[in-house]
PDB file of C-alpha atoms in Angstrom:
ATOM      1  CA  MET Z 323     -11.364  31.055 -12.268  1.00 68.00           C
ATOM      2  CA  ILE Z 324     -11.442  29.627  -8.890  1.00 70.00           C
ATOM      3  CA  ASN Z 325     -11.665  32.629  -6.100  1.00 71.00           C
ATOM      4  CA  MET Z 326     -10.636  31.273  -2.852  1.00 65.00           C
ATOM      5  CA  ASN Z 327     -12.900  34.318  -1.294  1.00 64.00           C
ATOM      6  CA  THR Z 328     -16.154  33.287  -1.991  1.00 59.00           C
ATOM      7  CA  LEU Z 329     -15.163  29.098  -2.544  1.00 70.00           C
ATOM      8  CA  ASN Z 330     -14.471  26.539   0.401  1.00 77.00           C
ATOM      9  CA  PRO Z 331     -10.734  26.227  -0.929  1.00 83.00           C
ATOM     10  CA  VAL Z 332     -10.579  22.826   0.236  1.00 88.00           C
ATOM     11  CA  CYS Z 333     -10.872  20.542  -2.695  1.00 89.00           C
ATOM     12  CA  TRP Z 334      -9.096  17.059  -1.422  1.00 92.00           C
ATOM     13  CA  PHE Z 335      -7.044  15.180   1.144  1.00 94.00           C
ATOM     14  CA  ASP Z 336      -4.907  12.308   1.552  1.00 93.00           C
ATOM     15  CA  ILE Z 337      -4.969   9.964   4.149  1.00 94.00           C
ATOM     16  CA  ASN Z 338      -1.772   7.917   4.375  1.00 93.00           C
ATOM     17  CA  VAL Z 339      -1.869   4.397   5.415  1.00 93.00           C
ATOM     18  CA  ALA Z 340       0.479   1.967   6.022  1.00 92.00           C
ATOM     19  CA  ASN Z 341      -1.880  -0.763   4.487  1.00 93.00           C
ATOM     20  CA  LEU Z 342      -4.174   0.432   2.079  1.00 95.00           C
ATOM     21  CA  GLU Z 343      -6.555  -3.032   2.604  1.00 94.00           C
ATOM     22  CA  ARG Z 344      -6.482  -2.727   6.202  1.00 95.00           C
ATOM     23  CA  ALA Z 345      -7.314   0.923   6.088  1.00 95.00           C
ATOM     24  CA  LYS Z 346      -9.684   0.524   3.498  1.00 95.00           C
ATOM     25  CA  LYS Z 347     -11.728  -2.399   5.715  1.00 94.00           C
ATOM     26  CA  PHE Z 348     -11.702  -0.241   8.322  1.00 92.00           C
ATOM     27  CA  TYR Z 349     -13.427   3.062   6.988  1.00 93.00           C
ATOM     28  CA  GLU Z 350     -15.503   0.712   4.870  1.00 94.00           C
ATOM     29  CA  THR Z 351     -16.640  -0.705   7.901  1.00 92.00           C
ATOM     30  CA  VAL Z 352     -16.587   2.630  10.036  1.00 81.00           C
ATOM     31  CA  PHE Z 353     -18.724   4.819   7.765  1.00 87.00           C
ATOM     32  CA  ALA Z 354     -20.607   2.083   5.838  1.00 89.00           C
ATOM     33  CA  ILE Z 355     -19.287   3.211   2.376  1.00 93.00           C
ATOM     34  CA  LYS Z 356     -17.612   1.342  -0.319  1.00 96.00           C
ATOM     35  CA  LEU Z 357     -14.274   2.940  -1.701  1.00 96.00           C
ATOM     36  CA  THR Z 358     -12.991   2.566  -4.842  1.00 96.00           C
ATOM     37  CA  ASP Z 359      -9.312   1.756  -6.248  1.00 96.00           C
ATOM     38  CA  LEU Z 360      -7.608   4.206  -8.152  1.00 94.00           C
ATOM     39  CA  PRO Z 361      -5.100   2.910 -11.054  1.00 93.00           C
ATOM     40  CA  ILE Z 362      -2.065   1.852  -9.749  1.00 93.00           C
ATOM     41  CA  GLU Z 363       0.501   3.881 -11.989  1.00 91.00           C
ATOM     42  CA  TRP Z 364      -0.881   6.703  -9.334  1.00 89.00           C
ATOM     43  CA  GLY Z 365       0.248   4.455  -6.432  1.00 92.00           C
ATOM     44  CA  LYS Z 366      -1.639   2.355  -4.421  1.00 95.00           C
ATOM     45  CA  GLN Z 367      -4.908   4.641  -3.416  1.00 96.00           C
ATOM     46  CA  SER Z 368      -8.337   3.969  -2.971  1.00 96.00           C
ATOM     47  CA  THR Z 369     -10.807   7.207  -2.992  1.00 95.00           C
ATOM     48  CA  PHE Z 370     -14.073   7.722  -0.903  1.00 94.00           C
ATOM     49  CA  PRO Z 371     -17.484   8.194  -2.594  1.00 92.00           C
ATOM     50  CA  PHE Z 372     -17.715  10.865  -4.590  1.00 88.00           C
ATOM     51  CA  GLU Z 373     -19.474  13.230  -7.300  1.00 85.00           C
ATOM     52  CA  ASN Z 374     -17.938  15.139  -9.772  1.00 78.00           C
ATOM     53  CA  ASN Z 375     -18.898  18.927  -8.837  1.00 76.00           C
ATOM     54  CA  GLY Z 376     -20.161  17.843  -5.900  1.00 77.00           C
ATOM     55  CA  VAL Z 377     -20.747  20.472  -2.652  1.00 77.00           C
ATOM     56  CA  ASN Z 378     -18.157  18.657  -0.323  1.00 76.00           C
ATOM     57  CA  ALA Z 379     -14.587  17.936  -0.695  1.00 87.00           C
ATOM     58  CA  THR Z 380     -13.954  14.243  -0.982  1.00 90.00           C
ATOM     59  CA  GLY Z 381     -10.130  12.571  -0.707  1.00 93.00           C
ATOM     60  CA  ALA Z 382      -8.532   8.658  -0.661  1.00 95.00           C
ATOM     61  CA  LEU Z 383      -6.579   6.502   1.503  1.00 94.00           C
ATOM     62  CA  VAL Z 384      -2.811   6.366  -0.136  1.00 95.00           C
ATOM     63  CA  GLU Z 385      -0.211   3.796   1.090  1.00 94.00           C
ATOM     64  CA  LYS Z 386       3.224   4.832   1.467  1.00 91.00           C
ATOM     65  CA  GLU Z 387       6.477   2.925   1.946  1.00 89.00           C
ATOM     66  CA  ASN Z 388       8.163   3.567   5.066  1.00 88.00           C
ATOM     67  CA  TYR Z 389       5.306   4.940   6.415  1.00 87.00           C
ATOM     68  CA  VAL Z 390       5.446   6.368  10.036  1.00 87.00           C
ATOM     69  CA  ALA Z 391       2.476   6.816  12.108  1.00 84.00           C
ATOM     70  CA  ASN Z 392       2.293  10.250  13.421  1.00 83.00           C
ATOM     71  CA  GLU Z 393      -0.524  13.430  13.466  1.00 75.00           C
ATOM     72  CA  ASN Z 394       0.517  14.537  10.249  1.00 80.00           C
ATOM     73  CA  ASN Z 395      -0.395  12.049   7.871  1.00 86.00           C
ATOM     74  CA  THR Z 396      -3.192  13.712   6.288  1.00 92.00           C
ATOM     75  CA  VAL Z 397      -2.981  15.869   2.918  1.00 94.00           C
ATOM     76  CA  VAL Z 398      -5.171  18.589   2.666  1.00 94.00           C
ATOM     77  CA  TYR Z 399      -5.468  19.855  -1.190  1.00 94.00           C
ATOM     78  CA  PHE Z 400      -6.463  23.318  -1.749  1.00 92.00           C
ATOM     79  CA  ALA Z 401      -7.923  24.247  -5.547  1.00 90.00           C
ATOM     80  CA  SER Z 402      -6.246  26.065  -7.573  1.00 92.00           C
ATOM     81  CA  ASN Z 403      -6.136  27.548 -11.388  1.00 93.00           C
ATOM     82  CA  ASP Z 404      -2.910  26.189 -12.152  1.00 96.00           C
ATOM     83  CA  CYS Z 405      -0.412  24.791  -9.160  1.00 95.00           C
ATOM     84  CA  THR Z 406       2.816  26.902 -10.479  1.00 96.00           C
ATOM     85  CA  THR Z 407       0.866  30.495  -9.869  1.00 94.00           C
ATOM     86  CA  GLU Z 408       1.069  28.869  -6.156  1.00 95.00           C
ATOM     87  CA  GLU Z 409       4.068  26.922  -6.181  1.00 95.00           C
ATOM     88  CA  MET Z 410       5.746  30.321  -7.180  1.00 95.00           C
ATOM     89  CA  ARG Z 411       5.377  31.688  -3.678  1.00 94.00           C
ATOM     90  CA  ILE Z 412       5.656  28.872  -1.641  1.00 95.00           C
ATOM     91  CA  GLU Z 413       9.665  29.257  -0.751  1.00 94.00           C
ATOM     92  CA  ASN Z 414       9.175  33.382   0.071  1.00 92.00           C
ATOM     93  CA  ALA Z 415       6.630  32.435   2.152  1.00 93.00           C
ATOM     94  CA  GLY Z 416       8.974  30.341   4.367  1.00 92.00           C
ATOM     95  CA  GLY Z 417       7.378  26.705   3.258  1.00 93.00           C
ATOM     96  CA  LYS Z 418       9.212  24.301   0.846  1.00 94.00           C
ATOM     97  CA  LEU Z 419       8.208  22.345  -2.278  1.00 95.00           C
ATOM     98  CA  LEU Z 420       8.197  18.690  -2.257  1.00 95.00           C
ATOM     99  CA  LYS Z 421       6.137  17.600  -5.240  1.00 96.00           C
ATOM    100  CA  SER Z 422       6.094  19.874  -8.475  1.00 97.00           C
ATOM    101  CA  LYS Z 423       3.243  20.179 -10.683  1.00 98.00           C
ATOM    102  CA  THR Z 424       2.602  16.543 -11.494  1.00 96.00           C
ATOM    103  CA  ALA Z 425      -0.143  15.135 -13.838  1.00 96.00           C
ATOM    104  CA  ILE Z 426      -2.748  12.555 -12.092  1.00 94.00           C
ATOM    105  CA  GLY Z 427      -4.645  11.705 -15.318  1.00 92.00           C
ATOM    106  CA  GLU Z 428      -7.765  12.748 -15.933  1.00 91.00           C
ATOM    107  CA  PHE Z 429      -8.218  14.535 -12.624  1.00 91.00           C
ATOM    108  CA  GLY Z 430      -5.554  17.109 -13.311  1.00 96.00           C
ATOM    109  CA  PHE Z 431      -2.516  18.178 -11.435  1.00 97.00           C
ATOM    110  CA  ILE Z 432      -0.835  18.600  -7.853  1.00 96.00           C
ATOM    111  CA  SER Z 433       1.935  20.019  -6.127  1.00 96.00           C
ATOM    112  CA  ILE Z 434       2.804  19.083  -2.856  1.00 95.00           C
ATOM    113  CA  PHE Z 435       4.676  21.535  -0.512  1.00 92.00           C
ATOM    114  CA  LEU Z 436       5.518  21.749   3.553  1.00 90.00           C
ATOM    115  CA  ASP Z 437       4.005  25.332   5.084  1.00 91.00           C
ATOM    116  CA  THR Z 438       6.153  26.971   7.692  1.00 88.00           C
ATOM    117  CA  GLU Z 439       4.786  24.513  10.291  1.00 79.00           C
ATOM    118  CA  GLY Z 440       5.865  21.196   8.783  1.00 86.00           C
ATOM    119  CA  ASN Z 441       2.662  20.669   7.417  1.00 86.00           C
ATOM    120  CA  THR Z 442       1.930  18.401   4.015  1.00 92.00           C
ATOM    121  CA  ILE Z 443      -0.025  20.661   1.987  1.00 92.00           C
ATOM    122  CA  GLY Z 444      -1.234  20.123  -1.721  1.00 94.00           C
ATOM    123  CA  LEU Z 445      -2.630  21.482  -4.435  1.00 93.00           C
ATOM    124  CA  HIS Z 446      -4.443  20.801  -7.137  1.00 95.00           C
ATOM    125  CA  SER Z 447      -5.488  21.994 -10.588  1.00 94.00           C
ATOM    126  CA  LYS Z 448      -7.116  21.113 -13.475  1.00 93.00           C
ATOM    127  CA  LYS Z 449      -4.889  22.419 -15.862  1.00 92.00           C
TER     128      LYS Z 449
END
């Protein structure tokens, strides 16, 4: 069970980009790392290095169609026991659900929503 009071709640981030190959080259050069492409059925995206059950959050570059550069193109994901729990609270709290619980293969499930300030935020659960 995830205890939001004792754990670091952020578990993943997406950095949205217009051109995945260009962005990969930038981040690999700046940080001297190698990114890994994810299965294309999840969309065009590449992950930063990570270790399962590591102590820090990691994330991915995610290519978006009709991408418009702005200051809100990074999506932070909060860990959840089951995304539907928080989904049921979003609209009552003044937010808007954008993508209900969706499978992401062996990595579990995600949900995407807007907070009251227009920020795109994600939820991630294993079940």
